[in-house]
Coordinates of C-alpha atoms in Angstrom, one line a residue:
M109 CA 46.8 42.3 -26.4
P110 CA 45.5 41.5 -29.9
L111 CA 41.8 40.4 -30.0
P112 CA 42.5 36.8 -31.2
K113 CA 45.0 36.3 -28.4
L114 CA 42.7 37.9 -25.8
F115 CA 39.9 35.5 -27.0
T116 CA 42.0 32.4 -26.6
H117 CA 43.4 33.6 -23.3
T118 CA 39.8 34.1 -22.0
F119 CA 38.0 31.1 -23.5
G120 CA 40.8 28.7 -24.0
S121 CA 43.1 27.8 -26.9
S122 CA 41.6 24.3 -27.4
P123 CA 38.2 22.7 -27.2
R124 CA 39.4 20.8 -24.1
Q125 CA 40.4 24.0 -22.3
F126 CA 37.2 25.8 -23.3
A127 CA 35.2 22.8 -22.0
S128 CA 37.1 23.0 -18.7
Y129 CA 36.5 26.7 -18.3
A130 CA 32.8 26.4 -19.3
S131 CA 32.0 23.4 -17.1
T132 CA 33.7 25.0 -14.2
L133 CA 31.5 28.1 -14.4
V134 CA 28.4 25.9 -14.9
A135 CA 29.3 23.8 -11.8
A136 CA 29.9 27.0 -9.8
G137 CA 26.5 28.4 -10.8
V138 CA 24.8 25.2 -9.8
G139 CA 26.5 25.0 -6.5
G140 CA 25.9 28.6 -5.7
A141 CA 22.3 28.4 -6.7
L142 CA 21.7 25.4 -4.4
F143 CA 23.3 27.1 -1.4
A144 CA 21.5 30.3 -2.1
Y145 CA 18.2 28.5 -2.5
A146 CA 18.8 26.9 0.9
G147 CA 19.2 30.4 2.4
M148 CA 22.8 30.0 3.4
P149 CA 24.7 33.3 4.0
A150 CA 27.2 34.0 1.2
G151 CA 25.5 31.1 -0.6
W152 CA 26.6 32.0 -4.1
L153 CA 30.2 32.1 -3.0
S154 CA 30.4 29.1 -0.6
G155 CA 28.2 26.9 -2.8
A156 CA 30.3 27.4 -5.9
L157 CA 33.5 26.8 -3.8
V158 CA 32.3 23.5 -2.3
L159 CA 31.0 21.9 -5.5
T160 CA 34.1 23.0 -7.5
A161 CA 36.4 21.7 -4.8
V162 CA 34.6 18.3 -4.8
L163 CA 34.9 18.1 -8.6
A164 CA 38.6 19.0 -8.4
L165 CA 39.2 16.3 -5.8
A166 CA 37.3 13.8 -8.0
G167 CA 39.8 14.5 -10.8
V168 CA 37.5 16.6 -13.0
P169 CA 39.5 19.4 -14.7
V170 CA 38.3 22.7 -13.2
A171 CA 39.8 26.1 -13.9
V172 CA 38.9 29.8 -14.2
S173 CA 40.6 31.8 -16.9
P174 CA 42.8 34.7 -15.7
P175 CA 40.8 37.4 -17.6
I176 CA 37.5 36.3 -16.2
R177 CA 39.1 36.2 -12.7
T178 CA 40.5 39.7 -13.1
A179 CA 37.1 41.0 -14.4
T180 CA 35.5 39.5 -11.4
Y181 CA 37.9 41.2 -9.0
V182 CA 37.1 44.5 -10.6
V183 CA 33.3 44.0 -10.3
I184 CA 33.6 43.0 -6.6
G185 CA 36.0 45.8 -5.8
T186 CA 33.8 48.4 -7.4
S187 CA 30.8 47.2 -5.5
M188 CA 32.8 47.2 -2.2
G189 CA 33.9 50.7 -2.8
A190 CA 30.2 51.7 -3.0
T191 CA 29.7 50.9 0.6
I192 CA 32.2 53.6 1.7
T193 CA 30.4 56.6 3.2
P194 CA 31.4 59.7 5.2
D195 CA 30.6 57.7 8.3
T196 CA 33.1 55.1 7.2
L197 CA 35.8 57.8 6.9
R198 CA 35.0 59.1 10.3
G199 CA 35.4 55.6 11.8
I200 CA 39.1 55.5 10.6
A201 CA 40.1 57.1 13.8
T202 CA 39.8 53.8 15.6
W203 CA 41.8 51.8 13.1
P204 CA 45.3 52.4 14.6
V205 CA 44.3 50.7 17.8
T206 CA 43.0 47.5 16.1
M207 CA 45.9 47.5 13.7
A208 CA 48.4 47.6 16.6
V209 CA 46.7 44.6 18.2
L210 CA 46.7 42.8 14.9
G211 CA 50.5 43.4 14.7
L212 CA 50.8 41.7 18.1
S213 CA 48.7 38.7 17.0
V214 CA 50.6 37.7 13.9
P215 CA 53.8 36.4 15.5
V216 CA 51.7 34.5 18.1
M217 CA 49.5 33.1 15.4
I218 CA 52.5 31.9 13.3
G219 CA 54.4 30.6 16.4
T220 CA 51.7 28.5 17.8
S221 CA 50.8 27.0 14.4
V222 CA 54.5 26.2 13.7
L223 CA 54.8 24.6 17.1
Y224 CA 51.9 22.3 16.5
L225 CA 52.9 21.3 12.9
E226 CA 56.6 20.7 13.9
K227 CA 56.3 19.1 17.3
V228 CA 53.0 17.2 17.1
S229 CA 52.5 16.6 13.3
R230 CA 56.2 16.1 12.7
W231 CA 56.4 18.5 9.8
D232 CA 59.9 19.9 9.0
R233 CA 60.3 23.5 10.3
R234 CA 60.5 25.1 6.9
S235 CA 57.2 23.7 5.7
A236 CA 55.5 24.4 9.0
F237 CA 56.6 28.0 9.0
F238 CA 55.5 28.7 5.4
A239 CA 52.2 26.9 5.8
S240 CA 51.5 29.0 8.9
V241 CA 52.0 32.4 7.4
P242 CA 48.6 34.1 7.2
G243 CA 48.4 35.6 3.7
A244 CA 51.0 37.0 1.3
L245 CA 50.7 33.7 -0.6
S246 CA 52.8 34.6 -3.6
T247 CA 55.7 35.6 -1.5
V248 CA 55.3 32.6 0.7
L249 CA 55.4 30.1 -2.2
I250 CA 58.4 31.7 -3.8
M251 CA 60.3 31.7 -0.5
A252 CA 59.1 28.2 0.4
E253 CA 60.5 26.7 -2.8
S254 CA 63.8 28.6 -2.6
S255 CA 64.2 27.6 1.1
G256 CA 63.7 23.9 0.4
A257 CA 60.3 23.5 2.1
D258 CA 57.9 20.8 1.0
T259 CA 55.7 22.9 -1.3
R260 CA 53.0 20.3 -1.3
R261 CA 52.4 20.8 2.4
V262 CA 52.6 24.6 2.1
V263 CA 50.2 24.8 -0.8
F264 CA 47.8 22.4 0.8
G265 CA 47.9 24.1 4.2
Q266 CA 47.3 27.5 2.6
S267 CA 44.5 26.3 0.3
M268 CA 42.7 24.3 3.0
R269 CA 42.8 27.3 5.3
L270 CA 41.2 29.5 2.7
F271 CA 38.6 26.8 1.8
V272 CA 37.5 26.3 5.4
L273 CA 37.3 30.0 6.3
V274 CA 35.2 30.9 3.2
A275 CA 32.9 27.9 3.8
L276 CA 32.4 28.3 7.6
L277 CA 32.9 32.0 8.4
P278 CA 29.2 32.8 7.8
A279 CA 28.2 30.3 10.5
V280 CA 30.9 31.5 12.9
M281 CA 29.9 35.1 12.5
G282 CA 26.3 34.2 13.2
G283 CA 27.4 32.4 16.4
L284 CA 29.0 35.6 17.5
G285 CA 25.8 37.5 17.1
H286 CA 26.3 39.0 13.7
Q287 CA 23.3 38.7 11.4
P288 CA 24.5 38.3 7.8
A289 CA 22.8 40.2 5.1
G290 CA 21.8 37.0 3.2
T291 CA 23.0 35.8 -0.1
L292 CA 23.6 39.3 -1.5
P293 CA 24.6 42.7 0.1
V294 CA 21.9 45.1 1.1
T295 CA 23.4 48.2 -0.4
P296 CA 21.0 49.8 -2.9
V297 CA 21.8 49.2 -6.6
V298 CA 23.0 52.1 -8.7
P299 CA 19.8 53.8 -9.9
D300 CA 20.5 54.6 -13.6
L301 CA 22.5 53.5 -16.6
A302 CA 24.8 56.6 -16.5
G303 CA 25.6 55.9 -12.9
F304 CA 26.3 52.3 -13.6
L305 CA 28.7 53.1 -16.5
M306 CA 30.5 55.7 -14.4
S307 CA 30.8 53.4 -11.4
L308 CA 32.1 50.5 -13.5
G309 CA 34.5 52.8 -15.4
V310 CA 36.0 54.2 -12.3
G311 CA 36.5 50.7 -10.9
I312 CA 38.1 49.5 -14.1
L313 CA 40.5 52.5 -14.1
G314 CA 41.4 51.9 -10.5
G315 CA 42.0 48.2 -11.1
L316 CA 44.2 48.8 -14.1
V317 CA 46.3 51.4 -12.3
A318 CA 46.8 49.2 -9.3
E319 CA 47.7 46.2 -11.5
R320 CA 50.2 48.2 -13.4
A321 CA 51.7 49.4 -10.1
N322 CA 51.9 45.8 -8.7
F323 CA 49.8 46.9 -5.8
P324 CA 48.8 44.1 -3.4
G325 CA 45.4 42.8 -4.2
G326 CA 45.8 44.5 -7.6
S327 CA 42.6 44.8 -9.6
M328 CA 40.2 44.3 -6.6
V329 CA 41.8 46.7 -4.1
G330 CA 42.5 49.2 -6.8
A331 CA 38.9 49.1 -8.0
M332 CA 37.7 49.4 -4.4
L333 CA 39.9 52.4 -3.6
A334 CA 38.8 54.2 -6.8
S335 CA 35.1 53.4 -6.3
G336 CA 35.3 54.2 -2.6
F337 CA 36.8 57.6 -3.4
V338 CA 34.0 58.7 -5.7
H339 CA 31.3 57.2 -3.5
G340 CA 32.8 58.7 -0.3
L341 CA 32.5 62.1 -2.0
G342 CA 28.9 61.5 -3.0
L343 CA 29.6 61.7 -6.7
I344 CA 28.1 58.3 -7.4
E345 CA 25.6 56.3 -5.3
G346 CA 24.7 52.6 -5.3
R347 CA 26.4 49.3 -6.1
L348 CA 26.4 47.3 -9.3
P349 CA 23.4 45.2 -10.3
D350 CA 22.6 41.9 -8.5
L351 CA 23.2 39.7 -11.6
L352 CA 26.8 40.9 -11.9
L353 CA 27.4 40.2 -8.2
I354 CA 25.9 36.8 -8.3
A355 CA 28.1 35.8 -11.3
S356 CA 31.2 37.3 -9.5
F357 CA 30.6 35.4 -6.3
A358 CA 30.2 32.1 -8.3
V359 CA 33.4 32.8 -10.2
L360 CA 35.3 33.6 -7.0
G361 CA 34.1 30.4 -5.4
A362 CA 35.1 28.4 -8.4
N363 CA 38.5 30.0 -8.4
T364 CA 39.1 29.0 -4.8
G365 CA 37.7 25.5 -5.2
S366 CA 39.9 24.9 -8.3
R367 CA 43.0 25.2 -6.0
F368 CA 42.5 21.5 -5.2
T369 CA 43.0 20.5 -8.8
G370 CA 45.7 17.8 -8.9
T371 CA 45.3 17.0 -5.2
R372 CA 45.1 13.2 -4.7
L373 CA 42.9 11.8 -2.0
E374 CA 46.0 10.2 -0.4
T375 CA 47.4 13.7 0.0
L376 CA 44.1 15.0 1.3
R377 CA 44.0 12.2 3.9
R378 CA 47.6 12.7 5.0
F379 CA 47.6 16.5 5.4
L380 CA 43.9 17.3 6.2
V381 CA 43.9 16.8 9.9
D382 CA 47.2 18.6 10.3
S383 CA 46.1 21.6 8.3
V384 CA 42.7 21.9 9.9
V385 CA 44.1 21.7 13.5
A386 CA 46.7 24.4 12.6
L387 CA 43.8 26.5 11.3
V388 CA 41.8 26.0 14.5
I389 CA 44.8 27.1 16.6
A390 CA 45.5 30.2 14.4
T391 CA 41.8 31.1 14.5
A392 CA 41.7 30.7 18.3
V393 CA 44.6 33.1 18.5
A394 CA 42.9 35.5 16.2
L395 CA 39.7 35.4 18.3
G396 CA 41.7 36.1 21.5
F397 CA 43.3 39.2 20.0
A398 CA 40.1 40.2 18.4
L399 CA 38.5 40.3 21.8
L400 CA 41.2 42.6 23.0
G401 CA 41.1 44.8 19.9
S402 CA 37.3 45.0 20.1
W403 CA 37.4 46.0 23.7
L404 CA 40.1 48.6 23.3
A405 CA 38.6 50.2 20.1
D406 CA 35.0 49.7 21.1
E407 CA 34.3 47.9 17.8
P408 CA 32.0 45.0 17.2
L409 CA 33.7 41.6 17.8
P410 CA 32.6 40.0 14.5
K411 CA 34.0 43.0 12.5
V412 CA 37.4 42.8 14.3
L413 CA 37.6 39.0 14.0
L414 CA 37.0 39.1 10.3
A415 CA 39.9 41.6 10.0
Y416 CA 42.2 39.3 12.1
V417 CA 41.5 35.7 10.8
P418 CA 44.4 34.1 8.8
G419 CA 42.8 34.4 5.4
A420 CA 43.8 36.0 2.1
L421 CA 43.3 39.7 1.5
E422 CA 40.9 39.4 -1.4
A423 CA 38.9 36.5 0.0
M424 CA 38.4 38.0 3.5
T425 CA 37.5 41.5 2.1
I426 CA 34.9 39.9 -0.1
M427 CA 33.5 37.9 2.8
A428 CA 33.2 41.2 4.8
F429 CA 31.2 42.6 1.8
V430 CA 29.0 39.6 1.5
L431 CA 28.3 39.4 5.2
G432 CA 27.5 43.1 5.7
V433 CA 30.7 44.0 7.6
D434 CA 32.6 47.1 6.8
P435 CA 34.8 46.0 3.9
A436 CA 37.1 49.0 4.1
F437 CA 38.0 48.2 7.7
V438 CA 38.7 44.6 6.9
A439 CA 40.6 45.4 3.7
A440 CA 42.8 47.9 5.5
H441 CA 43.8 45.4 8.2
H442 CA 44.5 42.5 5.8
L443 CA 46.4 44.9 3.5
M444 CA 48.6 46.0 6.4
R445 CA 49.3 42.4 7.4
F446 CA 50.0 41.5 3.8
L447 CA 52.6 44.3 3.3
A448 CA 54.3 43.6 6.6
L449 CA 54.6 39.8 5.8
A450 CA 55.7 40.4 2.2
M451 CA 58.6 42.5 3.6
L452 CA 59.4 40.3 6.6
V453 CA 59.0 36.7 5.4
P454 CA 62.0 36.8 3.1
V455 CA 64.1 38.3 6.0
I456 CA 62.9 35.7 8.5
A457 CA 63.4 32.9 6.0
R458 CA 67.0 34.0 5.4
L459 CA 67.8 34.4 9.1
F460 CA 66.3 31.1 10.2
F461 CA 66.7 28.8 7.2
G462 CA 69.6 30.3 5.2
R463 CA 70.3 28.8 1.9
A464 CA 67.9 26.3 0.2
V465 CA 68.5 22.7 1.1
V466 CA 70.4 20.4 -1.2
P467 CA 68.8 17.2 -2.5
S468 CA 70.4 15.0 0.2
E469 CA 68.9 17.3 2.9
A470 CA 65.5 17.1 1.1
V471 CA 65.7 13.3 1.4
E472 CA 66.2 13.6 5.1
I473 CA 63.1 15.9 5.3
D474 CA 61.0 13.3 3.4
K475 CA 62.2 10.5 5.8
S476 CA 60.9 12.4 8.7
E477 CA 57.3 12.4 7.3
P478 CA 54.9 10.2 9.2
K479 CA 54.3 6.9 7.3
D480 CA 50.8 5.8 6.2

């Protein structure tokens, strides 16, 4: 990409867009700093998310430019890979057990959520199904639109689930006995400039390769795998400096909070309770199966729960990193679920919903919505 085009893509092609990008990052930094100062676990991430979401709901234009978001994923992935050690690799022997239990949990999680949204909240079945799928958001949104689902409900349900999980998981993990590391991970920082440049270079290379191969999680997972490989072999030691991590967590929070841009308060009021109750049901199912997986594999419950909760691959892996839980374990489980859903959701949608609804059918769906 030519430098002038890259510059406008990163910082905006107009003063208004630049102001939106810049003010979003400032707000994320302020929110993150407030939460971190208050001593909240994952404060830089959750504080940025909350303040950005509030601004988005208030109608303030908030957005994170794609190049900055991608760079952030590379930095986080590189640092997560630094936590992989030979002990981590030896622990892989227990993963097939917890992955098998995770596979059993997914249809139960989706089924119970759909049952609530369709029978209690009176959502149409298409929208209820796609809003209940835990992860694989890009596939879900494409199939939801082509199947005639109400994409407003689907996007809101998925966004609200991610928002609540990132905001509240630190407290939930603490309630289960896990002591979070604080506002930043405890892994030592890479000790010298050469190691820093090598670590970052490996992460960038891994991220670029994964993005080019259209690998799920792209830049973040690719950077984590490449960084984990060299750190697991002992070629490089330490994670990236704190300042880079702080900035990355704030950007990630801003990116998640910006999902609520364009959401009207009326929409928030109509769909909020439905989405939150569906999330509670799905999380309760995840907890039940996490108890089983934890018992069978003799793994800590908080670790298994974080691998099972119905969140996005990137966000939940980052939460594991921030909270001091094995990110490789969590990433592997969410990646497996992502791949399975990406392959199966189109098949399920075709079998149960067939062709997309025509406009007259869409009117009937709208008529079934509860009135204010």
